[in-house]
mmCIF file of N, CA and C in Angstrom:
data_model
loop_
_atom_site.group_PDB
_atom_site.id
_atom_site.type_symbol
_atom_site.label_atom_id
_atom_site.label_comp_id
_atom_site.label_asym_id
_atom_site.label_seq_id
_atom_site.Cartn_x
_atom_site.Cartn_y
_atom_site.Cartn_z
ATOM 1 N N MET A 84 101.736 -3.549 -76.693
ATOM 2 C CA MET A 84 102.507 -4.379 -75.772
ATOM 3 C C MET A 84 102.008 -4.170 -74.340
ATOM 4 N N ILE A 85 101.969 -5.253 -73.614
ATOM 5 C CA ILE A 85 101.602 -5.171 -72.210
ATOM 6 C C ILE A 85 102.860 -5.352 -71.371
ATOM 7 N N THR A 86 102.866 -4.725 -70.213
ATOM 8 C CA THR A 86 104.032 -4.793 -69.337
ATOM 9 C C THR A 86 104.009 -6.096 -68.540
ATOM 10 N N SER A 87 105.084 -6.376 -67.860
ATOM 11 C CA SER A 87 105.152 -7.605 -67.070
ATOM 12 C C SER A 87 104.160 -7.569 -65.903
ATOM 13 N N LYS A 88 103.917 -6.383 -65.349
ATOM 14 C CA LYS A 88 102.921 -6.263 -64.268
ATOM 15 C C LYS A 88 101.524 -6.559 -64.785
ATOM 16 N N GLN A 89 101.205 -6.021 -65.961
ATOM 17 C CA GLN A 89 99.902 -6.272 -66.559
ATOM 18 C C GLN A 89 99.753 -7.760 -66.906
ATOM 19 N N ARG A 90 100.833 -8.344 -67.431
ATOM 20 C CA ARG A 90 100.822 -9.766 -67.772
ATOM 21 C C ARG A 90 100.571 -10.618 -66.528
ATOM 22 N N ALA A 91 101.190 -10.258 -65.426
ATOM 23 C CA ALA A 91 101.009 -10.991 -64.176
ATOM 24 C C ALA A 91 99.562 -10.898 -63.692
ATOM 25 N N LYS A 92 98.974 -9.704 -63.808
ATOM 26 C CA LYS A 92 97.575 -9.526 -63.408
ATOM 27 C C LYS A 92 96.657 -10.382 -64.277
ATOM 28 N N LEU A 93 96.887 -10.379 -65.582
ATOM 29 C CA LEU A 93 96.072 -11.173 -66.506
ATOM 30 C C LEU A 93 96.237 -12.673 -66.245
ATOM 31 N N ARG A 94 97.467 -13.097 -65.954
ATOM 32 C CA ARG A 94 97.708 -14.507 -65.641
ATOM 33 C C ARG A 94 96.933 -14.931 -64.408
ATOM 34 N N GLY A 95 96.886 -14.064 -63.409
ATOM 35 C CA GLY A 95 96.127 -14.346 -62.197
ATOM 36 C C GLY A 95 94.636 -14.450 -62.466
ATOM 37 N N MET A 96 94.120 -13.577 -63.327
ATOM 38 C CA MET A 96 92.702 -13.621 -63.672
ATOM 39 C C MET A 96 92.370 -14.897 -64.452
ATOM 40 N N ALA A 97 93.276 -15.310 -65.318
ATOM 41 C CA ALA A 97 93.033 -16.480 -66.165
ATOM 42 C C ALA A 97 93.161 -17.794 -65.402
ATOM 43 N N GLN A 98 93.786 -17.752 -64.255
ATOM 44 C CA GLN A 98 94.008 -18.968 -63.483
ATOM 45 C C GLN A 98 92.692 -19.655 -63.116
ATOM 46 N N LYS A 99 91.653 -18.883 -62.874
ATOM 47 C CA LYS A 99 90.363 -19.429 -62.457
ATOM 48 C C LYS A 99 89.484 -19.812 -63.640
ATOM 49 N N MET A 100 89.886 -19.444 -64.849
ATOM 50 C CA MET A 100 89.068 -19.680 -66.043
ATOM 51 C C MET A 100 89.169 -21.120 -66.527
ATOM 52 N N GLU A 101 88.088 -21.556 -67.160
ATOM 53 C CA GLU A 101 88.087 -22.838 -67.863
ATOM 54 C C GLU A 101 88.412 -22.560 -69.331
ATOM 55 N N PRO A 102 89.119 -23.462 -70.001
ATOM 56 C CA PRO A 102 89.399 -23.255 -71.429
ATOM 57 C C PRO A 102 88.103 -23.249 -72.246
ATOM 58 N N ILE A 103 87.983 -22.271 -73.149
ATOM 59 C CA ILE A 103 86.782 -22.194 -73.975
ATOM 60 C C ILE A 103 87.091 -22.498 -75.439
ATOM 61 N N LEU A 104 88.355 -22.618 -75.783
ATOM 62 C CA LEU A 104 88.762 -22.890 -77.153
ATOM 63 C C LEU A 104 89.633 -24.132 -77.159
ATOM 64 N N HIS A 105 89.294 -25.096 -78.002
ATOM 65 C CA HIS A 105 90.034 -26.353 -78.064
ATOM 66 C C HIS A 105 90.572 -26.551 -79.471
ATOM 67 N N ILE A 106 91.882 -26.717 -79.585
ATOM 68 C CA ILE A 106 92.520 -26.909 -80.879
ATOM 69 C C ILE A 106 92.823 -28.390 -81.036
ATOM 70 N N GLY A 107 92.281 -28.986 -82.084
ATOM 71 C CA GLY A 107 92.419 -30.424 -82.301
ATOM 72 C C GLY A 107 93.309 -30.758 -83.476
ATOM 73 N N LYS A 108 93.009 -31.869 -84.125
ATOM 74 C CA LYS A 108 93.868 -32.414 -85.175
ATOM 75 C C LYS A 108 93.963 -31.538 -86.419
ATOM 76 N N ASP A 109 92.992 -30.658 -86.633
ATOM 77 C CA ASP A 109 93.024 -29.779 -87.805
ATOM 78 C C ASP A 109 93.880 -28.529 -87.578
ATOM 79 N N GLY A 110 94.324 -28.310 -86.364
ATOM 80 C CA GLY A 110 95.137 -27.137 -86.059
ATOM 81 C C GLY A 110 94.301 -25.871 -86.015
ATOM 82 N N VAL A 111 94.899 -24.766 -86.406
ATOM 83 C CA VAL A 111 94.221 -23.470 -86.381
ATOM 84 C C VAL A 111 93.521 -23.269 -87.724
ATOM 85 N N THR A 112 92.211 -23.374 -87.714
ATOM 86 C CA THR A 112 91.415 -23.225 -88.931
ATOM 87 C C THR A 112 90.764 -21.846 -88.969
ATOM 88 N N GLU A 113 90.151 -21.528 -90.087
ATOM 89 C CA GLU A 113 89.464 -20.249 -90.241
ATOM 90 C C GLU A 113 88.323 -20.117 -89.237
ATOM 91 N N ASN A 114 87.594 -21.204 -89.028
ATOM 92 C CA ASN A 114 86.482 -21.209 -88.077
ATOM 93 C C ASN A 114 86.987 -20.986 -86.649
ATOM 94 N N LEU A 115 88.113 -21.593 -86.327
ATOM 95 C CA LEU A 115 88.698 -21.447 -84.991
ATOM 96 C C LEU A 115 89.136 -19.999 -84.751
ATOM 97 N N VAL A 116 89.702 -19.368 -85.763
ATOM 98 C CA VAL A 116 90.115 -17.973 -85.651
ATOM 99 C C VAL A 116 88.893 -17.090 -85.415
ATOM 100 N N LYS A 117 87.788 -17.385 -86.097
ATOM 101 C CA LYS A 117 86.538 -16.630 -85.924
ATOM 102 C C LYS A 117 86.018 -16.778 -84.490
ATOM 103 N N GLN A 118 86.046 -18.010 -83.958
ATOM 104 C CA GLN A 118 85.601 -18.244 -82.577
ATOM 105 C C GLN A 118 86.481 -17.492 -81.594
ATOM 106 N N ALA A 119 87.788 -17.515 -81.807
ATOM 107 C CA ALA A 119 88.712 -16.812 -80.919
ATOM 108 C C ALA A 119 88.484 -15.303 -80.991
ATOM 109 N N ASP A 120 88.218 -14.782 -82.186
ATOM 110 C CA ASP A 120 87.943 -13.357 -82.347
ATOM 111 C C ASP A 120 86.683 -12.960 -81.589
ATOM 112 N N ASP A 121 85.641 -13.782 -81.704
ATOM 113 C CA ASP A 121 84.399 -13.518 -80.974
ATOM 114 C C ASP A 121 84.630 -13.540 -79.465
ATOM 115 N N ALA A 122 85.420 -14.510 -79.002
ATOM 116 C CA ALA A 122 85.701 -14.624 -77.568
ATOM 117 C C ALA A 122 86.478 -13.416 -77.063
ATOM 118 N N LEU A 123 87.454 -12.961 -77.832
ATOM 119 C CA LEU A 123 88.236 -11.792 -77.419
ATOM 120 C C LEU A 123 87.399 -10.525 -77.433
ATOM 121 N N THR A 124 86.491 -10.411 -78.384
ATOM 122 C CA THR A 124 85.619 -9.243 -78.441
ATOM 123 C C THR A 124 84.688 -9.209 -77.229
ATOM 124 N N ALA A 125 84.170 -10.370 -76.857
ATOM 125 C CA ALA A 125 83.223 -10.440 -75.743
ATOM 126 C C ALA A 125 83.906 -10.377 -74.384
ATOM 127 N N ARG A 126 85.074 -11.002 -74.245
ATOM 128 C CA ARG A 126 85.697 -11.166 -72.915
ATOM 129 C C ARG A 126 87.010 -10.437 -72.715
ATOM 130 N N GLU A 127 87.733 -10.153 -73.779
ATOM 131 C CA GLU A 127 89.078 -9.581 -73.769
ATOM 132 C C GLU A 127 90.151 -10.598 -73.363
ATOM 133 N N LEU A 128 89.812 -11.601 -72.613
ATOM 134 C CA LEU A 128 90.786 -12.569 -72.112
ATOM 135 C C LEU A 128 90.158 -13.951 -72.157
ATOM 136 N N PHE A 129 90.869 -14.921 -72.715
ATOM 137 C CA PHE A 129 90.350 -16.284 -72.690
ATOM 138 C C PHE A 129 91.477 -17.292 -72.627
ATOM 139 N N LYS A 130 91.106 -18.477 -72.194
ATOM 140 C CA LYS A 130 92.047 -19.581 -72.084
ATOM 141 C C LYS A 130 91.674 -20.632 -73.122
ATOM 142 N N GLY A 131 92.680 -21.165 -73.778
ATOM 143 C CA GLY A 131 92.475 -22.223 -74.755
ATOM 144 C C GLY A 131 93.360 -23.407 -74.429
ATOM 145 N N THR A 132 93.049 -24.540 -75.044
ATOM 146 C CA THR A 132 93.845 -25.736 -74.832
ATOM 147 C C THR A 132 94.119 -26.415 -76.165
ATOM 148 N N VAL A 133 95.265 -27.053 -76.250
ATOM 149 C CA VAL A 133 95.646 -27.805 -77.436
ATOM 150 C C VAL A 133 95.528 -29.282 -77.082
ATOM 151 N N LEU A 134 94.690 -29.986 -77.818
ATOM 152 C CA LEU A 134 94.467 -31.398 -77.548
ATOM 153 C C LEU A 134 95.688 -32.227 -77.948
ATOM 154 N N LYS A 135 95.781 -33.428 -77.405
ATOM 155 C CA LYS A 135 96.944 -34.283 -77.652
ATOM 156 C C LYS A 135 97.116 -34.657 -79.122
ATOM 157 N N ASN A 136 95.999 -34.745 -79.869
ATOM 158 C CA ASN A 136 96.095 -35.158 -81.266
ATOM 159 C C ASN A 136 96.396 -33.993 -82.215
ATOM 160 N N SER A 137 96.647 -32.806 -81.682
ATOM 161 C CA SER A 137 96.941 -31.642 -82.508
ATOM 162 C C SER A 137 98.398 -31.678 -82.987
ATOM 163 N N PRO A 138 98.628 -31.249 -84.236
ATOM 164 C CA PRO A 138 100.003 -31.202 -84.732
ATOM 165 C C PRO A 138 100.796 -30.016 -84.162
ATOM 166 N N LEU A 139 100.124 -29.086 -83.499
ATOM 167 C CA LEU A 139 100.764 -27.883 -82.959
ATOM 168 C C LEU A 139 101.036 -28.010 -81.469
ATOM 169 N N THR A 140 102.047 -27.303 -81.013
ATOM 170 C CA THR A 140 102.250 -27.160 -79.577
ATOM 171 C C THR A 140 101.408 -25.977 -79.112
ATOM 172 N N ALA A 141 101.266 -25.814 -77.827
ATOM 173 C CA ALA A 141 100.489 -24.697 -77.290
ATOM 174 C C ALA A 141 101.139 -23.363 -77.669
ATOM 175 N N ARG A 142 102.452 -23.289 -77.651
ATOM 176 C CA ARG A 142 103.164 -22.059 -78.016
ATOM 177 C C ARG A 142 102.905 -21.708 -79.478
ATOM 178 N N GLU A 143 102.991 -22.689 -80.366
ATOM 179 C CA GLU A 143 102.756 -22.438 -81.787
ATOM 180 C C GLU A 143 101.323 -21.971 -82.039
ATOM 181 N N ALA A 144 100.363 -22.639 -81.390
ATOM 182 C CA ALA A 144 98.956 -22.281 -81.560
ATOM 183 C C ALA A 144 98.689 -20.874 -81.036
ATOM 184 N N ALA A 145 99.228 -20.544 -79.872
ATOM 185 C CA ALA A 145 99.027 -19.223 -79.283
ATOM 186 C C ALA A 145 99.643 -18.138 -80.162
ATOM 187 N N ASP A 146 100.842 -18.386 -80.673
ATOM 188 C CA ASP A 146 101.506 -17.400 -81.527
ATOM 189 C C ASP A 146 100.743 -17.200 -82.832
ATOM 190 N N GLU A 147 100.261 -18.286 -83.415
ATOM 191 C CA GLU A 147 99.513 -18.193 -84.672
ATOM 192 C C GLU A 147 98.194 -17.437 -84.482
ATOM 193 N N LEU A 148 97.478 -17.762 -83.405
ATOM 194 C CA LEU A 148 96.216 -17.061 -83.128
ATOM 195 C C LEU A 148 96.459 -15.589 -82.793
ATOM 196 N N ALA A 149 97.445 -15.325 -81.970
ATOM 197 C CA ALA A 149 97.736 -13.938 -81.587
ATOM 198 C C ALA A 149 98.095 -13.108 -82.813
ATOM 199 N N GLY A 150 98.879 -13.673 -83.713
ATOM 200 C CA GLY A 150 99.238 -12.959 -84.937
ATOM 201 C C GLY A 150 98.038 -12.691 -85.822
ATOM 202 N N SER A 151 97.142 -13.649 -85.919
ATOM 203 C CA SER A 151 95.953 -13.499 -86.764
ATOM 204 C C SER A 151 94.964 -12.497 -86.200
ATOM 205 N N LEU A 152 94.919 -12.373 -84.874
ATOM 206 C CA LEU A 152 93.888 -11.575 -84.219
ATOM 207 C C LEU A 152 94.379 -10.243 -83.661
ATOM 208 N N GLY A 153 95.663 -9.987 -83.734
ATOM 209 C CA GLY A 153 96.196 -8.770 -83.132
ATOM 210 C C GLY A 153 96.104 -8.811 -81.620
ATOM 211 N N ALA A 154 96.284 -9.988 -81.052
ATOM 212 C CA ALA A 154 96.168 -10.185 -79.606
ATOM 213 C C ALA A 154 97.561 -10.363 -78.990
ATOM 214 N N GLU A 155 97.584 -10.396 -77.682
ATOM 215 C CA GLU A 155 98.818 -10.615 -76.929
ATOM 216 C C GLU A 155 98.773 -11.992 -76.287
ATOM 217 N N GLY A 156 99.838 -12.741 -76.404
ATOM 218 C CA GLY A 156 99.952 -13.990 -75.669
ATOM 219 C C GLY A 156 100.313 -13.679 -74.231
ATOM 220 N N VAL A 157 99.491 -14.127 -73.299
ATOM 221 C CA VAL A 157 99.733 -13.838 -71.885
ATOM 222 C C VAL A 157 100.599 -14.926 -71.276
ATOM 223 N N SER A 158 100.195 -16.181 -71.480
ATOM 224 C CA SER A 158 100.989 -17.279 -70.926
ATOM 225 C C SER A 158 100.731 -18.566 -71.684
ATOM 226 N N VAL A 159 101.703 -19.457 -71.596
ATOM 227 C CA VAL A 159 101.585 -20.808 -72.125
ATOM 228 C C VAL A 159 102.111 -21.731 -71.044
ATOM 229 N N LEU A 160 101.285 -22.688 -70.653
ATOM 230 C CA LEU A 160 101.683 -23.627 -69.615
ATOM 231 C C LEU A 160 101.158 -25.002 -69.995
ATOM 232 N N GLY A 161 102.053 -25.915 -70.290
ATOM 233 C CA GLY A 161 101.638 -27.247 -70.712
ATOM 234 C C GLY A 161 100.917 -27.168 -72.041
ATOM 235 N N ARG A 162 99.676 -27.650 -72.076
ATOM 236 C CA ARG A 162 98.875 -27.612 -73.298
ATOM 237 C C ARG A 162 97.883 -26.449 -73.294
ATOM 238 N N LYS A 163 97.957 -25.579 -72.303
ATOM 239 C CA LYS A 163 97.019 -24.459 -72.194
ATOM 240 C C LYS A 163 97.722 -23.143 -72.512
ATOM 241 N N PHE A 164 96.941 -22.208 -73.050
ATOM 242 C CA PHE A 164 97.463 -20.883 -73.352
ATOM 243 C C PHE A 164 96.396 -19.837 -73.060
ATOM 244 N N VAL A 165 96.840 -18.604 -72.859
ATOM 245 C CA VAL A 165 95.937 -17.493 -72.551
ATOM 246 C C VAL A 165 96.246 -16.355 -73.512
ATOM 247 N N LEU A 166 95.195 -15.785 -74.109
ATOM 248 C CA LEU A 166 95.339 -14.649 -75.009
ATOM 249 C C LEU A 166 94.536 -13.458 -74.485
ATOM 250 N N TYR A 167 95.023 -12.257 -74.787
ATOM 251 C CA TYR A 167 94.356 -11.021 -74.364
ATOM 252 C C TYR A 167 94.362 -10.032 -75.520
ATOM 253 N N ARG A 168 93.237 -9.346 -75.697
ATOM 254 C CA ARG A 168 93.142 -8.234 -76.640
ATOM 255 C C ARG A 168 92.171 -7.217 -76.064
ATOM 256 N N GLU A 169 92.621 -5.994 -75.947
ATOM 257 C CA GLU A 169 91.765 -4.935 -75.409
ATOM 258 C C GLU A 169 90.636 -4.647 -76.388
ATOM 259 N N SER A 170 89.420 -4.527 -75.867
ATOM 260 C CA SER A 170 88.280 -4.203 -76.726
ATOM 261 C C SER A 170 87.841 -2.770 -76.470
ATOM 262 N N GLU A 171 86.872 -2.317 -77.231
ATOM 263 C CA GLU A 171 86.382 -0.942 -77.086
ATOM 264 C C GLU A 171 85.702 -0.737 -75.732
ATOM 265 N N ASN A 172 85.079 -1.802 -75.185
ATOM 266 C CA ASN A 172 84.354 -1.700 -73.925
ATOM 267 C C ASN A 172 85.280 -1.678 -72.717
ATOM 268 N N LYS A 173 86.500 -2.165 -72.859
ATOM 269 C CA LYS A 173 87.495 -2.210 -71.788
ATOM 270 C C LYS A 173 86.929 -2.795 -70.501
ATOM 271 N N LYS A 174 86.610 -4.068 -70.548
ATOM 272 C CA LYS A 174 86.056 -4.770 -69.376
ATOM 273 C C LYS A 174 87.113 -5.021 -68.309
ATOM 274 N N ILE A 175 88.356 -5.174 -68.740
ATOM 275 C CA ILE A 175 89.464 -5.428 -67.812
ATOM 276 C C ILE A 175 90.294 -4.154 -67.723
ATOM 277 N N GLY A 176 90.388 -3.611 -66.552
ATOM 278 C CA GLY A 176 91.162 -2.380 -66.375
ATOM 279 C C GLY A 176 92.621 -2.703 -66.065
ATOM 280 N N LEU A 177 93.496 -2.331 -66.975
ATOM 281 C CA LEU A 177 94.933 -2.579 -66.746
ATOM 282 C C LEU A 177 95.637 -1.295 -66.395
#
């Protein structure tokens, strides 16, 4: 679990990021989970977006991905969401 202070710091860092994961009409697929896992391993923090034609809301997609990957949901705003998972390299100091 991350604290509210840590969450605020991560939200600030993610504000400048562009979404790198796009969830479309197929929802959360096995391939999408693999891409998200790779992104979390490389970056620890990433922003994703849920397209209009997706059957999921951003909250549902973020919760499903976070559960599958052992990650923390940092924020959900509109159709965008941010996930965080600490890696062995610890690129982000919390």
